[in-house]
Amino acid sequence: MDIRFDVIQDYLPYFLQGMGLTIGLSLIGILMGSVMGLFIALGKMTRFKVIQFPFIWYINFFRGTPLFVQILLIHFGVMPIFMSPVNPIASAIVSLSLNAAAYIAEIFRAGIQSIDRGQMEAARSLGMSHVQAMRYVILPQAVKRMIPPLGNEFIVLLKDSSLAAVIAAPELMYWGRAASGATFRVWEPYLTVALIYLVLTLSLTYVLNYVERKLATE
Amino acid sequence: MIQVQNLKKSFGSLEVLKDISVNIKPQEVVVVIGPSGSGKSTFLRCINKLESFEEGHIYIDGVDIADKKTNINKVREDVGMVFQQFNLFPHKTVIENIMLSPMKVRKWSEEKARQKGMELLSKVGLGDKADVYPDSLSGGQKQRVAIARALAMEPKVMLFDEPTSALDPEMVGEVLGVMKQLAKEGMTMIVVTHEMGFAREVGDRVLFMDGGYIVEENKPKELFGNPQHERTKAFLSKIL
Ligand SMILES: Nc1ncnc2c1ncn2[C@@H]1O[C@H](COP(=O)(O)OP(=O)(O)OP(=O)(O)O)[C@@H](O)[C@H]1O
Ligand SMILES: [Mg+2]
């Protein structure tokens, strides 16, 4: 088997461009997902069953169905209500954020519930409202415990953003398929793309391990 | 100061407090004793509504906390609580633990809260520990910080739920010392404890609880020296 380095060379600028969008999509996904996730987690944890219900089913839906299906539904079903023509990057951002929010909500909930009950009781006994106790006592401790699983979710998101290729959002995987289709080559484009994903996820793992060690010694 | 009237509380089908009525006067130190599971903690936690209760009334300074319209946060500002497990905030330094609530709830300035905090820390003998994290303290030191933290809100009443039960024996004295000092200064206190020496020395009144009732109450000397009920006798003979 001969390797055609010229294919890699020709498409490298596009791969790097796609990598930029891949990083962008997963960063926005994790940020928006965190904001929405906190909200959903708190919603699921209220005492009122009626309020819990939609949040529980939000989480069930986005964790219980394939992201692939969600992307198609959102791009071809939901987004046309708001814009036309539909921008695939916008669809990808919405899908990834909504999906990440469901997973991150569970991370938040687990983090909050892992904090000893006595912490909330002590805060409340000092006259703090539930919101104040959450904000000054519970969440600062919970967030620290959430960093490892959040990092994990970031890595998953980075890889799963490749599914946005199916709606032609020009991220890394999209360019991999484009290169393969245009050159009729398999190994060169896909291995290059795989290698770039690997570099991204390994770098992220490295950073996360560093942060975790840093937090552990604090 | 505190009036408890026909308080009843259940956990599901388990009736824990069956009919509790008691008045606590300002500056009084009331010690609550009784066997494990008799409802002592639950009783204490009803007073600041960490536990809700189904029936009865608890008036704190005339305010009925059973009333739905009562702002419980406001009431809790004046009711300090000290827990068996300390429950210090591990992500905050000792002084931050103490300053948090005065600043966020009472809206004190940082300087005022810090000044009050330092004052209380030296009072409990920990003036040099202001900037360390709770993890580096011994149990006795943690509990003294917890007491200082509760006092920083300038409460009218202090509730203690077995404050020395989680401590190594050699540290019990330092915590009881702080509590005795507090009693001497006229703080109204309700103390659940197994420390009979403390009850005798500073208690104005001892309540003996069993099976969800206050079975007997009296001055410490009377209750320990001349218990009236069989169950009180049986309990005392086991622990004295
Ligand atoms: N949150 C809860 N849910 C269900 N049952 C509870 C709860 N808290 C306490 N109980 C039960 O209520 C009863 C009284 O508990 P409580 O903690 O008030 O007793 P106590 O007198 O403080 O005992 P101890 O000396 O062991 O601290 C026990 O049977 C206990 O198992
Ligand atoms: Mg108890």
Coordinates of C-alpha atoms and ligand atoms in Angstrom, one line a residue:
Chain A
M1 CA 0.0 0.0 0.0
D2 CA 1.4 3.3 -1.0
I3 CA 0.6 6.4 1.0
R4 CA -0.2 9.5 -1.0
F5 CA 1.2 12.3 1.2
D6 CA 0.1 14.9 -1.4
V7 CA -3.5 14.2 -0.5
I8 CA -2.8 15.0 3.2
Q9 CA -0.8 18.0 2.2
D10 CA -3.5 19.4 -0.1
Y11 CA -6.3 19.0 2.5
L12 CA -4.3 19.9 5.6
P13 CA -5.5 23.6 5.6
Y14 CA -9.1 22.4 5.5
F15 CA -8.4 19.8 8.3
L16 CA -7.0 22.5 10.4
Q17 CA -9.9 24.8 9.7
G18 CA -12.3 21.9 10.6
M19 CA -10.3 21.4 13.8
G20 CA -10.9 25.0 14.7
L21 CA -14.7 24.5 14.3
T22 CA -14.5 21.2 16.2
I23 CA -12.8 22.9 19.1
G24 CA -15.3 25.8 18.9
L25 CA -18.3 23.5 18.8
S26 CA -17.3 21.5 21.8
L27 CA -16.2 24.6 23.8
I28 CA -19.5 26.3 23.2
G29 CA -21.3 23.0 23.9
I30 CA -19.6 22.6 27.3
L31 CA -20.2 26.2 28.3
M32 CA -23.8 26.4 27.2
G33 CA -24.4 22.9 28.5
S34 CA -23.0 23.9 31.9
V35 CA -25.3 26.9 32.3
M36 CA -28.4 25.0 31.2
G37 CA -27.2 21.9 33.0
L38 CA -27.1 23.7 36.4
F39 CA -30.6 25.1 35.7
I40 CA -31.9 21.6 34.8
A41 CA -30.2 20.0 37.8
L42 CA -31.8 22.5 40.2
G43 CA -35.1 22.0 38.5
K44 CA -34.9 18.2 38.9
M45 CA -34.0 18.6 42.5
T46 CA -36.9 20.8 43.6
R47 CA -39.4 19.3 46.0
F48 CA -42.3 19.8 43.7
K49 CA -43.1 16.8 41.5
V50 CA -44.9 19.0 38.9
I51 CA -41.8 21.1 38.3
Q52 CA -39.4 18.1 38.4
F53 CA -41.3 16.3 35.7
P54 CA -40.2 18.3 32.6
F55 CA -36.6 18.3 33.7
I56 CA -36.6 14.6 34.3
W57 CA -38.0 14.0 30.9
Y58 CA -35.6 16.4 29.3
I59 CA -32.7 14.4 30.7
N60 CA -34.3 11.1 29.8
F61 CA -34.8 12.2 26.2
F62 CA -31.4 13.6 25.6
R63 CA -29.5 10.8 27.3
G64 CA -31.8 8.1 26.1
T65 CA -31.8 8.7 22.4
P66 CA -28.8 8.8 20.0
L67 CA -27.2 12.2 19.4
F68 CA -27.3 11.4 15.7
V69 CA -31.1 11.4 15.8
Q70 CA -31.2 14.6 17.9
I71 CA -29.0 16.4 15.4
L72 CA -31.3 15.4 12.5
L73 CA -34.4 16.3 14.4
I74 CA -33.0 19.7 15.4
H75 CA -31.5 20.5 12.0
F76 CA -34.4 19.5 9.8
G77 CA -37.3 19.8 12.3
V78 CA -36.7 22.4 14.9
M79 CA -34.3 24.9 13.4
P80 CA -36.4 25.7 10.3
I81 CA -39.0 27.2 12.6
F82 CA -36.5 29.9 13.6
M83 CA -34.4 30.4 10.5
S84 CA -34.2 29.8 6.8
P85 CA -32.0 28.7 5.3
V86 CA -30.8 26.8 8.4
N87 CA -27.2 27.3 9.2
P88 CA -25.7 23.9 10.0
I89 CA -23.2 25.3 12.4
A90 CA -26.1 26.8 14.4
S91 CA -27.9 23.5 14.4
A92 CA -24.7 21.8 15.5
I93 CA -24.3 24.2 18.4
V94 CA -27.9 23.9 19.5
S95 CA -27.8 20.0 19.3
L96 CA -24.5 19.7 21.1
S97 CA -25.5 22.2 23.8
L98 CA -28.9 20.6 24.5
N99 CA -27.3 17.1 24.6
A100 CA -24.4 18.2 26.8
A101 CA -26.9 20.0 29.2
A102 CA -28.6 16.7 30.0
Y103 CA -25.4 14.9 30.9
I104 CA -24.0 17.9 32.8
A105 CA -27.3 18.3 34.7
E106 CA -26.6 14.8 36.1
I107 CA -23.0 15.7 36.9
F108 CA -24.3 18.8 38.8
R109 CA -26.9 16.7 40.6
A110 CA -24.4 14.1 41.6
G111 CA -22.0 16.8 42.7
I112 CA -24.5 18.6 44.8
Q113 CA -25.9 15.5 46.4
S114 CA -22.4 14.3 47.3
I115 CA -22.0 17.2 49.7
D116 CA -22.8 16.2 53.2
R117 CA -26.3 17.1 54.4
G118 CA -24.9 18.8 57.4
Q119 CA -23.4 21.6 55.2
M120 CA -26.9 22.7 54.1
E121 CA -28.2 22.4 57.6
A122 CA -25.4 24.4 59.1
A123 CA -25.9 27.1 56.5
R124 CA -29.7 27.2 57.0
S125 CA -29.2 27.2 60.8
L126 CA -27.2 30.4 60.4
G127 CA -30.1 32.1 58.7
M128 CA -29.1 31.7 55.1
S129 CA -31.8 31.2 52.5
H130 CA -31.8 28.0 50.4
V131 CA -30.4 30.1 47.5
Q132 CA -27.6 31.6 49.7
A133 CA -26.7 28.3 51.1
M134 CA -26.5 26.8 47.6
R135 CA -24.4 29.7 46.3
Y136 CA -21.9 30.2 49.1
V137 CA -21.7 26.7 50.7
I138 CA -22.9 23.9 48.5
L139 CA -22.0 24.8 44.9
P140 CA -18.4 25.9 45.6
Q141 CA -17.7 22.5 47.1
A142 CA -19.8 20.6 44.5
V143 CA -18.1 22.3 41.6
K144 CA -14.7 21.1 42.7
R145 CA -15.9 17.5 42.7
M146 CA -17.5 18.0 39.3
I147 CA -14.4 19.0 37.4
P148 CA -13.2 15.4 36.6
P149 CA -16.6 14.3 35.2
L150 CA -17.0 17.6 33.4
G151 CA -13.7 17.1 31.8
N152 CA -14.8 13.7 30.7
E153 CA -17.9 15.1 29.2
F154 CA -15.8 17.7 27.3
I155 CA -13.8 14.8 25.7
V156 CA -17.0 13.0 24.8
L157 CA -18.4 16.1 23.3
L158 CA -15.2 16.7 21.3
K159 CA -15.5 13.3 19.6
D160 CA -19.3 13.4 19.3
S161 CA -19.2 16.8 17.5
S162 CA -18.0 14.7 14.5
L163 CA -21.7 13.7 14.0
A164 CA -22.3 17.2 12.9
A165 CA -20.7 16.2 9.6
V166 CA -24.0 14.6 8.7
I167 CA -25.7 18.0 8.4
A168 CA -22.6 19.4 6.6
A169 CA -21.3 21.6 9.4
P170 CA -17.7 22.0 8.2
E171 CA -15.9 20.6 11.3
L172 CA -13.0 18.2 11.2
M173 CA -15.0 15.1 10.3
Y174 CA -16.8 16.9 7.5
W175 CA -13.5 17.7 5.8
G176 CA -12.3 14.1 6.3
R177 CA -15.3 12.9 4.4
A178 CA -14.9 15.6 1.8
A179 CA -11.3 14.7 1.2
S180 CA -12.1 11.0 0.9
G181 CA -14.9 11.6 -1.5
A182 CA -12.9 13.9 -3.8
T183 CA -9.7 11.8 -3.9
F184 CA -11.2 8.3 -3.5
R185 CA -8.7 7.6 -0.8
V186 CA -9.6 6.1 2.6
W187 CA -6.5 5.8 4.8
E188 CA -4.9 9.2 4.3
P189 CA -7.8 11.5 5.1
Y190 CA -9.4 9.3 7.8
L191 CA -6.2 8.5 9.6
T192 CA -5.2 12.1 9.5
V193 CA -8.5 13.1 11.0
A194 CA -8.3 10.4 13.6
L195 CA -4.8 11.5 14.5
I196 CA -6.0 15.1 15.0
Y197 CA -8.9 13.9 17.3
L198 CA -6.4 11.9 19.2
V199 CA -4.0 14.8 19.7
L200 CA -7.0 17.0 20.9
T201 CA -8.3 14.4 23.4
L202 CA -4.9 13.5 24.7
S203 CA -4.0 17.1 25.3
L204 CA -7.3 17.7 27.0
T205 CA -6.7 14.6 29.2
Y206 CA -3.3 15.9 30.1
V207 CA -4.6 19.4 31.1
L208 CA -7.4 17.7 33.1
N209 CA -5.0 15.5 35.0
Y210 CA -3.0 18.5 35.9
V211 CA -6.0 20.4 37.2
E212 CA -7.1 17.4 39.2
R213 CA -3.8 17.1 40.8
K214 CA -3.7 20.8 41.5
L215 CA -7.2 20.6 43.2
A216 CA -6.3 17.5 45.2
T217 CA -3.3 19.2 46.8
E218 CA -5.3 22.3 47.7
Chain B
M1 CA -38.4 32.9 75.3
I2 CA -39.4 29.6 73.8
Q3 CA -42.8 28.0 74.2
V4 CA -43.3 24.5 72.8
Q5 CA -46.9 23.5 72.8
N6 CA -48.2 19.9 72.0
L7 CA -45.4 19.3 69.5
K8 CA -45.9 16.2 67.4
K9 CA -43.6 14.9 64.7
S10 CA -43.5 11.7 62.6
F11 CA -41.1 10.3 60.1
G12 CA -43.6 8.5 57.8
S13 CA -45.4 6.1 60.1
L14 CA -42.8 6.4 62.9
E15 CA -44.1 8.8 65.5
V16 CA -41.0 10.3 67.1
L17 CA -42.3 13.2 69.1
K18 CA -45.7 12.4 70.6
D19 CA -46.7 15.4 72.7
I20 CA -44.0 17.8 73.8
S21 CA -44.8 20.9 75.7
V22 CA -42.2 23.0 77.5
N23 CA -41.4 26.6 78.3
I24 CA -37.9 28.0 78.3
K25 CA -37.2 31.2 80.0
P26 CA -34.6 33.8 78.9
Q27 CA -31.1 33.0 80.2
E28 CA -32.2 29.5 81.2
V29 CA -29.9 26.5 80.5
V30 CA -32.0 23.4 79.8
V31 CA -30.3 20.1 79.4
V32 CA -32.0 17.3 77.5
I33 CA -31.1 13.7 78.2
G34 CA -32.6 10.4 77.2
P35 CA -31.8 7.1 75.5
S36 CA -30.8 6.9 71.9
G37 CA -33.7 7.2 69.5
S38 CA -35.9 9.0 72.1
G39 CA -36.3 12.0 69.8
K40 CA -33.8 14.5 71.4
S41 CA -32.2 15.6 68.2
T42 CA -35.6 15.7 66.5
F43 CA -36.9 17.9 69.2
L44 CA -34.0 20.3 68.9
R45 CA -34.2 20.4 65.2
C46 CA -37.9 21.3 65.3
I47 CA -37.1 24.4 67.3
N48 CA -35.2 25.9 64.3
K49 CA -37.4 24.0 61.9
L50 CA -34.6 22.0 60.3
E51 CA -37.4 19.4 60.7
S52 CA -40.9 20.4 59.9
F53 CA -43.6 19.1 62.3
E54 CA -47.2 18.2 61.8
E55 CA -48.9 19.4 64.9
G56 CA -48.4 21.9 67.7
H57 CA -46.8 25.3 68.0
I58 CA -43.3 26.6 68.8
Y59 CA -43.1 30.2 69.7
I60 CA -39.7 31.9 69.6
D61 CA -39.8 35.3 71.1
G62 CA -43.5 35.3 70.5
V63 CA -43.2 34.2 66.8
D64 CA -45.0 31.0 65.9
I65 CA -42.8 29.1 63.6
A66 CA -45.6 26.7 62.8
D67 CA -47.3 29.6 61.0
K68 CA -46.8 29.3 57.3
K69 CA -46.4 33.1 57.0
T70 CA -43.5 33.2 59.4
N71 CA -40.2 33.9 57.6
I72 CA -38.1 31.0 59.0
N73 CA -34.8 32.5 57.8
K74 CA -35.4 35.5 60.0
V75 CA -36.2 33.3 63.0
R76 CA -33.0 31.2 62.5
E77 CA -30.9 34.4 62.5
D78 CA -31.6 34.5 66.3
V79 CA -31.3 30.8 67.0
G80 CA -27.7 29.4 66.8
M81 CA -27.1 25.7 66.5
V82 CA -24.1 23.5 67.2
F83 CA -24.0 20.1 65.7
Q84 CA -22.3 16.9 66.8
Q85 CA -20.4 16.7 63.5
F86 CA -19.4 20.4 63.6
N87 CA -20.4 21.0 60.0
L88 CA -17.8 23.6 59.3
F89 CA -17.5 24.8 55.7
P90 CA -14.3 23.0 54.5
H91 CA -13.7 25.4 51.6
K92 CA -13.5 28.4 53.8
T93 CA -10.9 29.4 56.4
V94 CA -11.9 29.6 60.1
I95 CA -12.5 33.3 60.0
E96 CA -14.4 33.1 56.7
N97 CA -16.6 30.4 58.2
I98 CA -17.5 32.8 61.0
M99 CA -17.9 35.9 58.7
L100 CA -20.0 34.4 56.0
S101 CA -23.4 34.6 57.6
P102 CA -23.1 37.9 59.3
M103 CA -22.0 39.4 56.0
K104 CA -24.6 37.7 53.7
V105 CA -27.5 37.5 56.1
R106 CA -27.1 40.4 58.5
K107 CA -25.4 42.5 55.8
W108 CA -22.5 43.6 58.0
S109 CA -19.5 45.2 56.4
E110 CA -16.4 43.0 56.1
E111 CA -14.6 44.9 58.7
K112 CA -17.3 44.6 61.2
A113 CA -17.7 40.9 60.6
R114 CA -14.0 40.3 60.8
Q115 CA -13.7 42.3 64.0
K116 CA -16.6 40.3 65.6
G117 CA -15.1 37.1 64.3
M118 CA -11.6 37.8 65.7
E119 CA -13.2 38.7 69.0
L120 CA -15.1 35.5 69.2
L121 CA -12.1 33.4 68.1
S122 CA -10.0 34.8 71.0
K123 CA -12.9 34.2 73.3
V124 CA -12.9 30.5 72.4
G125 CA -9.1 30.4 72.6
L126 CA -8.4 30.2 68.9
G127 CA -7.3 33.7 68.0
D128 CA -4.2 32.3 66.2
K129 CA -6.2 29.9 63.9
A130 CA -8.2 32.5 62.0
D131 CA -6.6 31.9 58.6
V132 CA -6.2 28.1 58.6
Y133 CA -8.7 25.7 57.0
P134 CA -10.9 23.6 59.3
D135 CA -9.3 20.3 58.1
S136 CA -6.1 21.2 60.0
L137 CA -7.9 21.6 63.3
S138 CA -8.5 19.0 66.0
G139 CA -12.1 18.0 66.8
G140 CA -12.2 20.2 69.9
Q141 CA -10.9 23.2 68.0
K142 CA -13.4 22.6 65.2
Q143 CA -16.3 22.5 67.7
R144 CA -15.1 25.7 69.3
V145 CA -15.0 27.4 65.8
A146 CA -18.5 26.1 65.2
I147 CA -19.7 27.7 68.5
A148 CA -18.0 31.0 67.5
R149 CA -19.6 30.8 64.1
A150 CA -23.0 30.5 65.6
L151 CA -22.4 33.3 68.1
A152 CA -21.3 35.6 65.4
M153 CA -24.9 36.0 64.4
E154 CA -25.6 37.3 68.0
P155 CA -28.3 34.8 68.6
K156 CA -30.8 35.0 71.4
V157 CA -30.8 31.2 71.9
M158 CA -28.2 28.5 71.3
L159 CA -29.1 24.9 70.6
F160 CA -26.4 22.2 71.1
D161 CA -26.9 18.7 69.8
E162 CA -24.4 16.4 71.5
P163 CA -21.6 18.9 70.9
T164 CA -19.0 16.7 72.6
S165 CA -20.1 13.2 71.4
A166 CA -17.8 13.1 68.4
L167 CA -14.7 14.3 70.4
D168 CA -11.8 12.4 71.8
P169 CA -12.2 12.4 75.6
E170 CA -9.3 14.8 76.2
M171 CA -11.0 17.4 74.1
V172 CA -14.4 17.4 75.7
G173 CA -13.3 19.7 78.5
E174 CA -12.3 22.6 76.2
V175 CA -15.6 22.6 74.5
L176 CA -17.6 22.3 77.7
G177 CA -15.5 25.1 79.1
V178 CA -16.6 27.4 76.3
M179 CA -20.3 26.4 76.9
K180 CA -20.0 27.0 80.6
Q181 CA -18.6 30.5 80.0
L182 CA -21.5 31.1 77.6
A183 CA -24.1 30.0 80.2
K184 CA -22.5 32.3 82.8
E185 CA -22.8 35.2 80.4
G186 CA -26.6 34.6 80.4
M187 CA -27.1 32.9 77.0
T188 CA -30.3 30.9 76.7
M189 CA -29.3 27.4 75.9
I190 CA -30.8 24.0 75.1
V191 CA -28.2 21.3 75.3
V192 CA -28.6 17.7 74.4
T193 CA -25.8 15.9 76.0
H194 CA -24.6 12.8 77.9
E195 CA -22.3 15.0 80.0
M196 CA -24.0 14.7 83.4
G197 CA -21.3 16.8 85.1
F198 CA -22.1 19.6 82.8
A199 CA -25.8 19.2 83.4
R200 CA -25.3 19.3 87.1
E201 CA -23.0 22.3 87.1
V202 CA -24.6 24.7 84.7
G203 CA -28.1 23.3 84.0
D204 CA -31.0 25.1 85.4
R205 CA -33.3 22.3 84.4
V206 CA -33.0 18.8 83.0
L207 CA -35.5 17.2 80.7
F208 CA -35.6 13.5 80.5
M209 CA -37.0 12.3 77.2
D210 CA -38.1 8.8 76.4
G211 CA -40.3 7.3 73.7
G212 CA -41.2 10.7 72.2
Y213 CA -42.4 12.2 75.6
I214 CA -40.8 14.4 78.2
V215 CA -41.1 11.8 81.0
E216 CA -39.7 14.0 83.7
E217 CA -38.2 17.4 84.2
N218 CA -36.6 19.0 87.3
K219 CA -33.6 20.8 88.6
P220 CA -30.5 18.8 88.0
K221 CA -30.0 18.0 91.7
E222 CA -33.5 16.7 92.1
L223 CA -33.7 14.8 88.9
F224 CA -30.3 13.1 89.4
G225 CA -30.7 12.7 93.1
N226 CA -34.3 11.7 93.4
P227 CA -35.8 10.6 90.1
Q228 CA -39.5 10.0 90.2
H229 CA -40.2 7.7 87.3
E230 CA -39.1 4.2 86.8
R231 CA -37.8 4.9 83.3
T232 CA -35.7 7.8 84.6
K233 CA -34.3 5.7 87.3
A234 CA -33.4 2.9 84.8
F235 CA -31.8 5.4 82.4
L236 CA -29.8 7.1 85.1
S237 CA -28.6 3.8 86.6
K238 CA -27.2 2.9 83.3
I239 CA -25.2 6.1 82.6
L240 CA -24.2 7.3 86.1
Ligands
LIG1 N1 -34.7 11.8 58.8 C1 -35.2 10.8 59.4 N2 -36.0 9.9 58.8 C2 -36.6 8.8 59.4 N3 -36.4 8.5 60.7 C3 -35.7 9.4 61.4 C4 -35.0 10.5 60.8 N4 -34.4 11.2 61.8 C5 -34.6 10.4 62.9 N5 -35.3 9.4 62.7 C6 -35.8 8.4 63.7 O1 -36.4 9.1 64.7 C7 -36.1 8.6 66.0 C8 -35.6 9.6 66.9 O2 -34.4 10.1 66.4 P1 -33.5 11.2 67.1 O3 -32.3 11.4 66.3 O4 -34.3 12.4 67.4 O5 -33.1 10.5 68.4 P2 -32.0 11.0 69.5 O6 -32.7 11.0 70.8 O7 -31.4 12.2 69.1 O8 -31.0 9.8 69.5 P3 -29.4 9.8 69.7 O9 -29.1 9.8 71.1 O10 -29.0 8.5 69.1 O11 -28.9 11.0 68.9 C9 -35.2 7.4 65.7 O12 -35.9 6.2 65.8 C10 -34.6 7.7 64.4 O13 -34.3 6.5 63.7
MG2 MG -29.4 12.7 68.5

